[in-house]
Amino acid sequence: MEYVVLAIFLVLVIGMAWQDGSKRTCGFFGALAICFVLTPLIGYFVVQLFPLRTPLGCGWCGNERNESEFCGVCGKNQAGDQKQ
């Protein structure tokens, strides 16, 4: 029974690190260590705190660090629609 729980834990840890670590600045091995130490569920939320490797940016105001649909500086999306 312990082997089954260990196998499920390892699959979750590697899966979470692969999925989120490749997109974030902490990388796969950083996400793997975080998820292994803090469990996959808590590690997921901790890894989400790291910024994206390639953020979307804003073509309207030049904000290079924009990670959301609407820019935090000018409030526009990629199409130029204003946030309401």
PDB file of N, CA and C in Angstrom, residues 4-81:
ATOM      1  N   VAL A   4       2.052   2.227  -3.491  1.00  0.00           N
ATOM      2  CA  VAL A   4       1.017   2.859  -4.314  1.00  0.00           C
ATOM      3  C   VAL A   4       0.901   4.340  -3.968  1.00  0.00           C
ATOM      4  N   VAL A   5       0.889   4.656  -2.696  1.00  0.00           N
ATOM      5  CA  VAL A   5       0.818   6.056  -2.256  1.00  0.00           C
ATOM      6  C   VAL A   5       2.068   6.809  -2.698  1.00  0.00           C
ATOM      7  N   LEU A   6       3.240   6.189  -2.581  1.00  0.00           N
ATOM      8  CA  LEU A   6       4.485   6.819  -3.011  1.00  0.00           C
ATOM      9  C   LEU A   6       4.492   7.048  -4.523  1.00  0.00           C
ATOM     10  N   ALA A   7       4.001   6.081  -5.288  1.00  0.00           N
ATOM     11  CA  ALA A   7       3.950   6.226  -6.745  1.00  0.00           C
ATOM     12  C   ALA A   7       3.003   7.354  -7.142  1.00  0.00           C
ATOM     13  N   ILE A   8       1.843   7.444  -6.511  1.00  0.00           N
ATOM     14  CA  ILE A   8       0.893   8.527  -6.804  1.00  0.00           C
ATOM     15  C   ILE A   8       1.504   9.870  -6.436  1.00  0.00           C
ATOM     16  N   PHE A   9       2.175   9.941  -5.298  1.00  0.00           N
ATOM     17  CA  PHE A   9       2.821  11.180  -4.867  1.00  0.00           C
ATOM     18  C   PHE A   9       3.889  11.618  -5.865  1.00  0.00           C
ATOM     19  N   LEU A  10       4.727  10.690  -6.316  1.00  0.00           N
ATOM     20  CA  LEU A  10       5.785  11.028  -7.263  1.00  0.00           C
ATOM     21  C   LEU A  10       5.223  11.459  -8.614  1.00  0.00           C
ATOM     22  N   VAL A  11       4.162  10.810  -9.078  1.00  0.00           N
ATOM     23  CA  VAL A  11       3.545  11.199 -10.345  1.00  0.00           C
ATOM     24  C   VAL A  11       2.966  12.609 -10.234  1.00  0.00           C
ATOM     25  N   LEU A  12       2.320  12.912  -9.120  1.00  0.00           N
ATOM     26  CA  LEU A  12       1.774  14.261  -8.921  1.00  0.00           C
ATOM     27  C   LEU A  12       2.878  15.311  -8.846  1.00  0.00           C
ATOM     28  N   VAL A  13       3.945  15.010  -8.129  1.00  0.00           N
ATOM     29  CA  VAL A  13       5.049  15.967  -7.993  1.00  0.00           C
ATOM     30  C   VAL A  13       5.695  16.241  -9.342  1.00  0.00           C
ATOM     31  N   ILE A  14       6.006  15.192 -10.086  1.00  0.00           N
ATOM     32  CA  ILE A  14       6.657  15.376 -11.384  1.00  0.00           C
ATOM     33  C   ILE A  14       5.720  16.052 -12.370  1.00  0.00           C
ATOM     34  N   GLY A  15       4.447  15.685 -12.350  1.00  0.00           N
ATOM     35  CA  GLY A  15       3.474  16.307 -13.249  1.00  0.00           C
ATOM     36  C   GLY A  15       3.288  17.789 -12.982  1.00  0.00           C
ATOM     37  N   MET A  16       3.181  18.156 -11.716  1.00  0.00           N
ATOM     38  CA  MET A  16       3.020  19.568 -11.367  1.00  0.00           C
ATOM     39  C   MET A  16       4.278  20.360 -11.725  1.00  0.00           C
ATOM     40  N   ALA A  17       5.440  19.791 -11.459  1.00  0.00           N
ATOM     41  CA  ALA A  17       6.688  20.488 -11.771  1.00  0.00           C
ATOM     42  C   ALA A  17       6.868  20.643 -13.271  1.00  0.00           C
ATOM     43  N   TRP A  18       6.498  19.636 -14.037  1.00  0.00           N
ATOM     44  CA  TRP A  18       6.627  19.704 -15.492  1.00  0.00           C
ATOM     45  C   TRP A  18       5.681  20.748 -16.074  1.00  0.00           C
ATOM     46  N   GLN A  19       4.439  20.740 -15.603  1.00  0.00           N
ATOM     47  CA  GLN A  19       3.420  21.634 -16.140  1.00  0.00           C
ATOM     48  C   GLN A  19       3.704  23.091 -15.804  1.00  0.00           C
ATOM     49  N   ASP A  20       3.970  23.389 -14.559  1.00  0.00           N
ATOM     50  CA  ASP A  20       4.112  24.779 -14.140  1.00  0.00           C
ATOM     51  C   ASP A  20       5.555  25.269 -14.154  1.00  0.00           C
ATOM     52  N   GLY A  21       6.501  24.406 -13.883  1.00  0.00           N
ATOM     53  CA  GLY A  21       7.896  24.824 -13.829  1.00  0.00           C
ATOM     54  C   GLY A  21       8.436  25.262 -15.176  1.00  0.00           C
ATOM     55  N   SER A  22       7.913  24.681 -16.246  1.00  0.00           N
ATOM     56  CA  SER A  22       8.399  25.061 -17.565  1.00  0.00           C
ATOM     57  C   SER A  22       7.921  26.448 -17.983  1.00  0.00           C
ATOM     58  N   LYS A  23       6.865  26.942 -17.369  1.00  0.00           N
ATOM     59  CA  LYS A  23       6.319  28.253 -17.706  1.00  0.00           C
ATOM     60  C   LYS A  23       6.843  29.360 -16.795  1.00  0.00           C
ATOM     61  N   ARG A  24       7.340  29.017 -15.629  1.00  0.00           N
ATOM     62  CA  ARG A  24       7.731  29.997 -14.616  1.00  0.00           C
ATOM     63  C   ARG A  24       9.247  30.136 -14.534  1.00  0.00           C
ATOM     64  N   THR A  25       9.705  31.205 -13.900  1.00  0.00           N
ATOM     65  CA  THR A  25      11.140  31.467 -13.799  1.00  0.00           C
ATOM     66  C   THR A  25      11.856  30.511 -12.852  1.00  0.00           C
ATOM     67  N   CYS A  26      11.147  29.813 -11.985  1.00  0.00           N
ATOM     68  CA  CYS A  26      11.821  28.883 -11.071  1.00  0.00           C
ATOM     69  C   CYS A  26      12.319  27.646 -11.802  1.00  0.00           C
ATOM     70  N   GLY A  27      11.747  27.336 -12.960  1.00  0.00           N
ATOM     71  CA  GLY A  27      12.195  26.200 -13.757  1.00  0.00           C
ATOM     72  C   GLY A  27      11.661  24.878 -13.242  1.00  0.00           C
ATOM     73  N   PHE A  28      11.962  23.827 -13.999  1.00  0.00           N
ATOM     74  CA  PHE A  28      11.461  22.489 -13.649  1.00  0.00           C
ATOM     75  C   PHE A  28      12.041  22.000 -12.336  1.00  0.00           C
ATOM     76  N   PHE A  29      13.351  22.121 -12.159  1.00  0.00           N
ATOM     77  CA  PHE A  29      13.982  21.581 -10.957  1.00  0.00           C
ATOM     78  C   PHE A  29      13.606  22.373  -9.709  1.00  0.00           C
ATOM     79  N   GLY A  30      13.438  23.673  -9.849  1.00  0.00           N
ATOM     80  CA  GLY A  30      12.967  24.472  -8.719  1.00  0.00           C
ATOM     81  C   GLY A  30      11.548  24.100  -8.323  1.00  0.00           C
ATOM     82  N   ALA A  31      10.681  23.944  -9.319  1.00  0.00           N
ATOM     83  CA  ALA A  31       9.307  23.534  -9.045  1.00  0.00           C
ATOM     84  C   ALA A  31       9.253  22.121  -8.487  1.00  0.00           C
ATOM     85  N   LEU A  32      10.138  21.259  -8.972  1.00  0.00           N
ATOM     86  CA  LEU A  32      10.201  19.887  -8.465  1.00  0.00           C
ATOM     87  C   LEU A  32      10.573  19.878  -6.985  1.00  0.00           C
ATOM     88  N   ALA A  33      11.553  20.666  -6.619  1.00  0.00           N
ATOM     89  CA  ALA A  33      11.963  20.737  -5.218  1.00  0.00           C
ATOM     90  C   ALA A  33      10.858  21.325  -4.344  1.00  0.00           C
ATOM     91  N   ILE A  34      10.218  22.374  -4.820  1.00  0.00           N
ATOM     92  CA  ILE A  34       9.142  23.006  -4.050  1.00  0.00           C
ATOM     93  C   ILE A  34       7.980  22.030  -3.868  1.00  0.00           C
ATOM     94  N   CYS A  35       7.556  21.377  -4.938  1.00  0.00           N
ATOM     95  CA  CYS A  35       6.439  20.434  -4.857  1.00  0.00           C
ATOM     96  C   CYS A  35       6.791  19.200  -4.038  1.00  0.00           C
ATOM     97  N   PHE A  36       8.040  18.783  -4.061  1.00  0.00           N
ATOM     98  CA  PHE A  36       8.450  17.612  -3.288  1.00  0.00           C
ATOM     99  C   PHE A  36       8.473  17.924  -1.798  1.00  0.00           C
ATOM    100  N   VAL A  37       8.944  19.110  -1.434  1.00  0.00           N
ATOM    101  CA  VAL A  37       9.054  19.476  -0.026  1.00  0.00           C
ATOM    102  C   VAL A  37       7.697  19.875   0.557  1.00  0.00           C
ATOM    103  N   LEU A  38       6.906  20.636  -0.206  1.00  0.00           N
ATOM    104  CA  LEU A  38       5.660  21.185   0.335  1.00  0.00           C
ATOM    105  C   LEU A  38       4.398  20.440  -0.080  1.00  0.00           C
ATOM    106  N   THR A  39       4.501  19.301  -0.685  1.00  0.00           N
ATOM    107  CA  THR A  39       3.408  18.525  -1.278  1.00  0.00           C
ATOM    108  C   THR A  39       2.931  19.218  -2.555  1.00  0.00           C
ATOM    109  N   PRO A  40       2.407  18.459  -3.501  1.00  0.00           N
ATOM    110  CA  PRO A  40       2.034  19.036  -4.800  1.00  0.00           C
ATOM    111  C   PRO A  40       0.975  20.133  -4.715  1.00  0.00           C
ATOM    112  N   LEU A  41       0.000  19.994  -3.842  1.00  0.00           N
ATOM    113  CA  LEU A  41      -1.074  20.984  -3.766  1.00  0.00           C
ATOM    114  C   LEU A  41      -0.559  22.331  -3.271  1.00  0.00           C
ATOM    115  N   ILE A  42       0.180  22.341  -2.194  1.00  0.00           N
ATOM    116  CA  ILE A  42       0.731  23.598  -1.677  1.00  0.00           C
ATOM    117  C   ILE A  42       1.820  24.113  -2.611  1.00  0.00           C
ATOM    118  N   GLY A  43       2.622  23.214  -3.163  1.00  0.00           N
ATOM    119  CA  GLY A  43       3.674  23.606  -4.092  1.00  0.00           C
ATOM    120  C   GLY A  43       3.134  24.284  -5.332  1.00  0.00           C
ATOM    121  N   TYR A  44       1.961  23.866  -5.791  1.00  0.00           N
ATOM    122  CA  TYR A  44       1.331  24.504  -6.949  1.00  0.00           C
ATOM    123  C   TYR A  44       1.111  25.994  -6.696  1.00  0.00           C
ATOM    124  N   PHE A  45       0.580  26.331  -5.535  1.00  0.00           N
ATOM    125  CA  PHE A  45       0.311  27.732  -5.215  1.00  0.00           C
ATOM    126  C   PHE A  45       1.594  28.528  -5.002  1.00  0.00           C
ATOM    127  N   VAL A  46       2.630  27.888  -4.462  1.00  0.00           N
ATOM    128  CA  VAL A  46       3.910  28.574  -4.273  1.00  0.00           C
ATOM    129  C   VAL A  46       4.571  28.838  -5.624  1.00  0.00           C
ATOM    130  N   VAL A  47       4.525  27.880  -6.537  1.00  0.00           N
ATOM    131  CA  VAL A  47       5.133  28.045  -7.860  1.00  0.00           C
ATOM    132  C   VAL A  47       4.400  29.131  -8.644  1.00  0.00           C
ATOM    133  N   GLN A  48       3.108  29.285  -8.429  1.00  0.00           N
ATOM    134  CA  GLN A  48       2.336  30.323  -9.120  1.00  0.00           C
ATOM    135  C   GLN A  48       2.779  31.731  -8.731  1.00  0.00           C
ATOM    136  N   LEU A  49       3.491  31.879  -7.629  1.00  0.00           N
ATOM    137  CA  LEU A  49       3.987  33.193  -7.204  1.00  0.00           C
ATOM    138  C   LEU A  49       5.163  33.664  -8.059  1.00  0.00           C
ATOM    139  N   PHE A  50       5.859  32.754  -8.715  1.00  0.00           N
ATOM    140  CA  PHE A  50       6.977  33.126  -9.571  1.00  0.00           C
ATOM    141  C   PHE A  50       6.442  33.724 -10.872  1.00  0.00           C
ATOM    142  N   PRO A  51       7.115  34.734 -11.424  1.00  0.00           N
ATOM    143  CA  PRO A  51       6.629  35.327 -12.684  1.00  0.00           C
ATOM    144  C   PRO A  51       6.832  34.393 -13.870  1.00  0.00           C
ATOM    145  N   LEU A  52       6.065  34.649 -14.923  1.00  0.00           N
ATOM    146  CA  LEU A  52       6.185  33.865 -16.150  1.00  0.00           C
ATOM    147  C   LEU A  52       7.517  34.128 -16.835  1.00  0.00           C
ATOM    148  N   ARG A  53       8.019  33.136 -17.549  1.00  0.00           N
ATOM    149  CA  ARG A  53       9.273  33.324 -18.302  1.00  0.00           C
ATOM    150  C   ARG A  53       9.072  34.294 -19.449  1.00  0.00           C
ATOM    151  N   THR A  54       7.981  34.142 -20.173  1.00  0.00           N
ATOM    152  CA  THR A  54       7.686  35.010 -21.312  1.00  0.00           C
ATOM    153  C   THR A  54       6.306  35.628 -21.120  1.00  0.00           C
ATOM    154  N   PRO A  55       6.219  36.736 -20.389  1.00  0.00           N
ATOM    155  CA  PRO A  55       4.920  37.377 -20.196  1.00  0.00           C
ATOM    156  C   PRO A  55       4.384  37.945 -21.504  1.00  0.00           C
ATOM    157  N   LEU A  56       3.074  38.148 -21.551  1.00  0.00           N
ATOM    158  CA  LEU A  56       2.429  38.654 -22.754  1.00  0.00           C
ATOM    159  C   LEU A  56       2.914  40.043 -23.132  1.00  0.00           C
ATOM    160  N   GLY A  57       3.056  40.900 -22.164  1.00  0.00           N
ATOM    161  CA  GLY A  57       3.429  42.278 -22.437  1.00  0.00           C
ATOM    162  C   GLY A  57       2.233  43.070 -22.957  1.00  0.00           C
ATOM    163  N   CYS A  58       2.384  44.359 -23.073  1.00  0.00           N
ATOM    164  CA  CYS A  58       1.324  45.229 -23.575  1.00  0.00           C
ATOM    165  C   CYS A  58       1.853  45.986 -24.781  1.00  0.00           C
ATOM    166  N   GLY A  59       1.168  45.853 -25.889  1.00  0.00           N
ATOM    167  CA  GLY A  59       1.577  46.543 -27.107  1.00  0.00           C
ATOM    168  C   GLY A  59       1.158  47.996 -27.138  1.00  0.00           C
ATOM    169  N   TRP A  60       0.320  48.407 -26.200  1.00  0.00           N
ATOM    170  CA  TRP A  60      -0.209  49.774 -26.220  1.00  0.00           C
ATOM    171  C   TRP A  60       0.640  50.727 -25.392  1.00  0.00           C
ATOM    172  N   CYS A  61       1.087  50.289 -24.227  1.00  0.00           N
ATOM    173  CA  CYS A  61       1.868  51.208 -23.385  1.00  0.00           C
ATOM    174  C   CYS A  61       3.310  50.745 -23.208  1.00  0.00           C
ATOM    175  N   GLY A  62       3.654  49.547 -23.676  1.00  0.00           N
ATOM    176  CA  GLY A  62       5.025  49.060 -23.569  1.00  0.00           C
ATOM    177  C   GLY A  62       5.342  48.369 -22.262  1.00  0.00           C
ATOM    178  N   ASN A  63       4.341  48.037 -21.467  1.00  0.00           N
ATOM    179  CA  ASN A  63       4.556  47.333 -20.208  1.00  0.00           C
ATOM    180  C   ASN A  63       5.015  45.908 -20.507  1.00  0.00           C
ATOM    181  N   GLU A  64       6.271  45.608 -20.297  1.00  0.00           N
ATOM    182  CA  GLU A  64       6.837  44.301 -20.631  1.00  0.00           C
ATOM    183  C   GLU A  64       6.476  43.220 -19.619  1.00  0.00           C
ATOM    184  N   ARG A  65       6.025  43.582 -18.435  1.00  0.00           N
ATOM    185  CA  ARG A  65       5.792  42.612 -17.377  1.00  0.00           C
ATOM    186  C   ARG A  65       4.322  42.229 -17.230  1.00  0.00           C
ATOM    187  N   ASN A  66       3.475  42.607 -18.180  1.00  0.00           N
ATOM    188  CA  ASN A  66       2.056  42.302 -18.107  1.00  0.00           C
ATOM    189  C   ASN A  66       1.818  40.808 -18.304  1.00  0.00           C
ATOM    190  N   GLU A  67       1.148  40.158 -17.337  1.00  0.00           N
ATOM    191  CA  GLU A  67       0.877  38.729 -17.399  1.00  0.00           C
ATOM    192  C   GLU A  67      -0.607  38.418 -17.521  1.00  0.00           C
ATOM    193  N   SER A  68      -1.453  39.417 -17.511  1.00  0.00           N
ATOM    194  CA  SER A  68      -2.886  39.175 -17.520  1.00  0.00           C
ATOM    195  C   SER A  68      -3.513  39.603 -18.836  1.00  0.00           C
ATOM    196  N   GLU A  69      -4.814  39.384 -18.940  1.00  0.00           N
ATOM    197  CA  GLU A  69      -5.515  39.738 -20.173  1.00  0.00           C
ATOM    198  C   GLU A  69      -5.514  41.244 -20.382  1.00  0.00           C
ATOM    199  N   PHE A  70      -5.835  41.997 -19.332  1.00  0.00           N
ATOM    200  CA  PHE A  70      -5.829  43.449 -19.401  1.00  0.00           C
ATOM    201  C   PHE A  70      -4.590  43.989 -18.699  1.00  0.00           C
ATOM    202  N   CYS A  71      -3.961  44.975 -19.286  1.00  0.00           N
ATOM    203  CA  CYS A  71      -2.752  45.574 -18.735  1.00  0.00           C
ATOM    204  C   CYS A  71      -3.069  46.280 -17.421  1.00  0.00           C
ATOM    205  N   GLY A  72      -2.173  46.185 -16.467  1.00  0.00           N
ATOM    206  CA  GLY A  72      -2.357  46.847 -15.187  1.00  0.00           C
ATOM    207  C   GLY A  72      -2.035  48.325 -15.242  1.00  0.00           C
ATOM    208  N   VAL A  73      -1.329  48.772 -16.265  1.00  0.00           N
ATOM    209  CA  VAL A  73      -0.947  50.179 -16.379  1.00  0.00           C
ATOM    210  C   VAL A  73      -1.989  50.965 -17.170  1.00  0.00           C
ATOM    211  N   CYS A  74      -2.265  50.524 -18.400  1.00  0.00           N
ATOM    212  CA  CYS A  74      -3.178  51.289 -19.254  1.00  0.00           C
ATOM    213  C   CYS A  74      -4.583  50.706 -19.292  1.00  0.00           C
ATOM    214  N   GLY A  75      -4.776  49.457 -18.838  1.00  0.00           N
ATOM    215  CA  GLY A  75      -6.100  48.854 -18.776  1.00  0.00           C
ATOM    216  C   GLY A  75      -6.626  48.322 -20.089  1.00  0.00           C
ATOM    217  N   LYS A  76      -5.766  48.143 -21.100  1.00  0.00           N
ATOM    218  CA  LYS A  76      -6.214  47.638 -22.402  1.00  0.00           C
ATOM    219  C   LYS A  76      -5.773  46.188 -22.587  1.00  0.00           C
ATOM    220  N   ASN A  77      -6.524  45.458 -23.443  1.00  0.00           N
ATOM    221  CA  ASN A  77      -6.118  44.110 -23.803  1.00  0.00           C
ATOM    222  C   ASN A  77      -5.384  44.138 -25.137  1.00  0.00           C
ATOM    223  N   GLN A  78      -5.107  42.970 -25.720  1.00  0.00           N
ATOM    224  CA  GLN A  78      -4.355  42.904 -26.970  1.00  0.00           C
ATOM    225  C   GLN A  78      -5.075  43.595 -28.131  1.00  0.00           C
ATOM    226  N   ALA A  79      -6.409  43.555 -28.111  1.00  0.00           N
ATOM    227  CA  ALA A  79      -7.193  44.171 -29.180  1.00  0.00           C
ATOM    228  C   ALA A  79      -7.369  45.672 -28.983  1.00  0.00           C
ATOM    229  N   GLY A  80      -6.994  46.195 -27.828  1.00  0.00           N
ATOM    230  CA  GLY A  80      -7.111  47.625 -27.568  1.00  0.00           C
ATOM    231  C   GLY A  80      -8.391  48.002 -26.855  1.00  0.00           C
ATOM    232  N   ASP A  81      -9.180  46.990 -26.447  1.00  0.00           N
ATOM    233  CA  ASP A  81     -10.410  47.262 -25.693  1.00  0.00           C
ATOM    234  C   ASP A  81     -10.067  47.672 -24.276  1.00  0.00           C
TER     235      ASP A  81
END
